[in-house]
């Protein structure tokens, strides 16, 4: 898990697994279905991708896929949208289409459960690709489509200066306190570096004209990070950890050295990064709302958080302390639930379509 | 494990794992190194595979790869041989070559440990492909090279009639008794059916001119199956299980219903299957010897057997009985070690090179 700096969802299929606690992310995937269909209908040129030849194999990657079932819905949505496009274009190669789906996540991801839960009747040949999406994962020009949802906010590492006790930017006692300007800047700089690596790797791997779908929550321009979904989480978790130091459950040192490698970017920040990189054209950059199908409860919120961070907590604090953290966190979530719902309401989802130039 | 009929090596990296007990198979892989180099030097036509263009991505699959490290040596050997061929041909695209390595085994294979043990400095982009090699695994024309070692003797299932208590071919009380003609025929027929599926799938997946390396032990023409390495194993294990029925440790019913889905083919049998299938030319079919680097000991033999069948035994007999089986099996191996060494000496290794027509 976090030992290599890699942030993976909780594996297996037990009570706290991502497999059983990923309906919030599922809402994004479901909202993506129509967006992807529309994007492909408008922006996918069969000819320019060489898809007007009889032996057409379409290669699609889901980056940071974690375990199922969400990544399987993603793949199905993309394939349906491609088939629809072939159908609309009255392209006769439709019936001979074959799809190869690449499921990517860190080496530490639970690929065993991913493979065992693959839908038995599926339209694609499946492959798992281990490794960080901040580096190269595929040979040159070997992908037509890449998809990444709910994952681009993960950094390759916590910025060095933030964990350095001698640095003026040392983020002492805060999980992620964006109100400290220098700390926020260190995270933002790390995000720029990571995104440049991400875009350069994808630029090599996607064929010219290849498309990349990016979906996920961002920080709206003009509101403070602490009012967002992520910001509220860090405040509540930070306050939970501080309580446990006071109670003598956790050592202060352990809490001081705990940082989470994520960064919530703004749309402006993302756009600037894409333009500086220059290897993709920005075809779409749209806000979207995803209606929460199941109303969020404090219990559901805690389970979702745990599915994402159980391993991170266990690795840093140990199994026993992690249990106590999540127990106290549940109480804190109940006390602060209005604030949490406010953060959720402030969340801005973006659908971005990039085309390899 | 065996619940789906799939036969996988023992996962993880503990004492009985395949990762820690695969030196016998390693000897085959090592012997394969020179054979693959020679075969590629003679039979690999860069032009016919389209490898005379600047952007060359070479796609290689290892089928039935299990977990490392053997499959990593295999991949390294093939890549070195390809690079040598480019070098010999003074092909200027050598420096731009990229390799994509597909590691295939059953859904139940331990892909987590496979991925975590990938060599950090490797020349290929790695992907795991779950599923039986008796069916389609890859899109059409998406592979240049396929490799399979120590795996083709696995059947997709135990022949139906052999486990049917009402069938005259019911293999009552024998693990695999090839001295019963009808039983041997049932296994041989299943092997033909499985091989036809295997060859038809690979014929779709390999590009025209694509090469397939097959390495592994076969039964020499003209000697009885019971005198081979596999045959002796089945006799000793069968006798071990019968002892445990007598001692009241195992139920007779459980032993009667235990069968292992493998078939040791003869070179003649294999050649006939290739010719009937007709989709590949037989470019090479050579015997080879692999010097055992570590002299075989009874303990080493038991560990190797256990790495291959621990899961099969646990699934069929339960954890506790499996422990008792391997304990008694160790005694039986010590008593019969000369016979076992005789079987090993009778083992015939074949290197087969097939080319997709």
mmCIF file of C-alpha atoms in Angstrom, chain A residues 54-57 59 96-100 102 107-113 115-116 118 122 125-130 136-140 142 204-205, chain B residues 54-57 59 96-100 102 107-113 115-116 118 122 125-130 136-140 142 204-205:
data_model
loop_
_atom_site.group_PDB
_atom_site.id
_atom_site.type_symbol
_atom_site.label_atom_id
_atom_site.label_comp_id
_atom_site.label_asym_id
_atom_site.label_seq_id
_atom_site.Cartn_x
_atom_site.Cartn_y
_atom_site.Cartn_z
ATOM 1 C CA UNK A 54 -11.632 -4.511 -41.958
ATOM 2 C CA UNK A 55 -9.473 -5.868 -39.133
ATOM 3 C CA UNK A 56 -10.113 -3.363 -36.440
ATOM 4 C CA UNK A 57 -8.918 -3.893 -32.895
ATOM 5 C CA UNK A 59 -7.467 -0.623 -27.534
ATOM 6 C CA UNK A 96 -15.642 -7.511 -36.998
ATOM 7 C CA UNK A 97 -14.692 -5.079 -34.212
ATOM 8 C CA UNK A 98 -12.631 -6.482 -31.361
ATOM 9 C CA UNK A 99 -11.773 -4.657 -28.143
ATOM 10 C CA UNK A 100 -8.753 -5.015 -25.883
ATOM 11 C CA UNK A 102 -6.266 -2.620 -20.281
ATOM 12 C CA UNK A 107 1.549 -2.819 -8.381
ATOM 13 C CA UNK A 108 -0.121 -2.946 -4.946
ATOM 14 C CA UNK A 109 -3.639 -2.958 -6.416
ATOM 15 C CA UNK A 110 -5.629 -6.159 -5.902
ATOM 16 C CA UNK A 111 -5.506 -7.484 -9.474
ATOM 17 C CA UNK A 112 -6.526 -10.946 -8.239
ATOM 18 C CA UNK A 113 -9.970 -9.728 -7.205
ATOM 19 C CA UNK A 115 -9.651 -10.515 -12.579
ATOM 20 C CA UNK A 116 -11.905 -12.864 -10.587
ATOM 21 C CA UNK A 118 -14.538 -9.660 -14.537
ATOM 22 C CA UNK A 122 -18.050 -9.156 -21.793
ATOM 23 C CA UNK A 125 -10.234 -9.139 -24.103
ATOM 24 C CA UNK A 126 -8.962 -8.154 -20.665
ATOM 25 C CA UNK A 127 -5.432 -7.350 -19.543
ATOM 26 C CA UNK A 128 -4.115 -5.897 -16.285
ATOM 27 C CA UNK A 129 -1.261 -3.391 -16.407
ATOM 28 C CA UNK A 130 0.551 -2.691 -13.135
ATOM 29 C CA UNK A 136 5.035 4.948 -19.099
ATOM 30 C CA UNK A 137 2.806 1.874 -19.008
ATOM 31 C CA UNK A 138 2.307 0.960 -22.678
ATOM 32 C CA UNK A 139 4.406 0.828 -25.858
ATOM 33 C CA UNK A 140 4.349 3.796 -28.171
ATOM 34 C CA UNK A 142 -0.525 1.333 -28.703
ATOM 35 C CA UNK A 204 3.716 8.534 -26.314
ATOM 36 C CA UNK A 205 1.160 5.780 -25.789
ATOM 37 C CA UNK B 54 10.729 2.502 -37.692
ATOM 38 C CA UNK B 55 8.047 2.250 -35.012
ATOM 39 C CA UNK B 56 8.321 -1.348 -34.039
ATOM 40 C CA UNK B 57 6.482 -2.743 -31.047
ATOM 41 C CA UNK B 59 4.280 -8.305 -28.652
ATOM 42 C CA UNK B 96 13.651 2.158 -31.275
ATOM 43 C CA UNK B 97 12.336 -1.347 -30.476
ATOM 44 C CA UNK B 98 9.725 -1.602 -27.731
ATOM 45 C CA UNK B 99 8.411 -4.820 -26.224
ATOM 46 C CA UNK B 100 5.024 -5.566 -24.697
ATOM 47 C CA UNK B 102 1.693 -10.455 -21.804
ATOM 48 C CA UNK B 107 -8.123 -16.247 -13.315
ATOM 49 C CA UNK B 108 -7.121 -18.069 -10.105
ATOM 50 C CA UNK B 109 -3.389 -17.470 -10.684
ATOM 51 C CA UNK B 110 -1.685 -15.165 -8.190
ATOM 52 C CA UNK B 111 -1.243 -12.129 -10.431
ATOM 53 C CA UNK B 112 -0.644 -9.924 -7.365
ATOM 54 C CA UNK B 113 2.621 -11.692 -6.560
ATOM 55 C CA UNK B 115 3.223 -8.125 -10.617
ATOM 56 C CA UNK B 116 4.950 -7.339 -7.315
ATOM 57 C CA UNK B 118 8.418 -8.049 -11.814
ATOM 58 C CA UNK B 122 13.199 -4.766 -17.436
ATOM 59 C CA UNK B 125 5.939 -3.122 -20.739
ATOM 60 C CA UNK B 126 4.124 -5.739 -18.679
ATOM 61 C CA UNK B 127 0.490 -6.835 -18.818
ATOM 62 C CA UNK B 128 -1.316 -9.729 -17.147
ATOM 63 C CA UNK B 129 -3.955 -11.614 -19.100
ATOM 64 C CA UNK B 130 -6.285 -13.855 -17.103
ATOM 65 C CA UNK B 136 -9.236 -16.849 -26.927
ATOM 66 C CA UNK B 137 -7.208 -14.442 -24.795
ATOM 67 C CA UNK B 138 -6.111 -11.732 -27.237
ATOM 68 C CA UNK B 139 -7.600 -9.797 -30.159
ATOM 69 C CA UNK B 140 -6.975 -11.058 -33.665
ATOM 70 C CA UNK B 142 -2.226 -8.953 -31.907
ATOM 71 C CA UNK B 204 -6.439 -16.072 -34.578
ATOM 72 C CA UNK B 205 -4.176 -14.185 -32.200
#
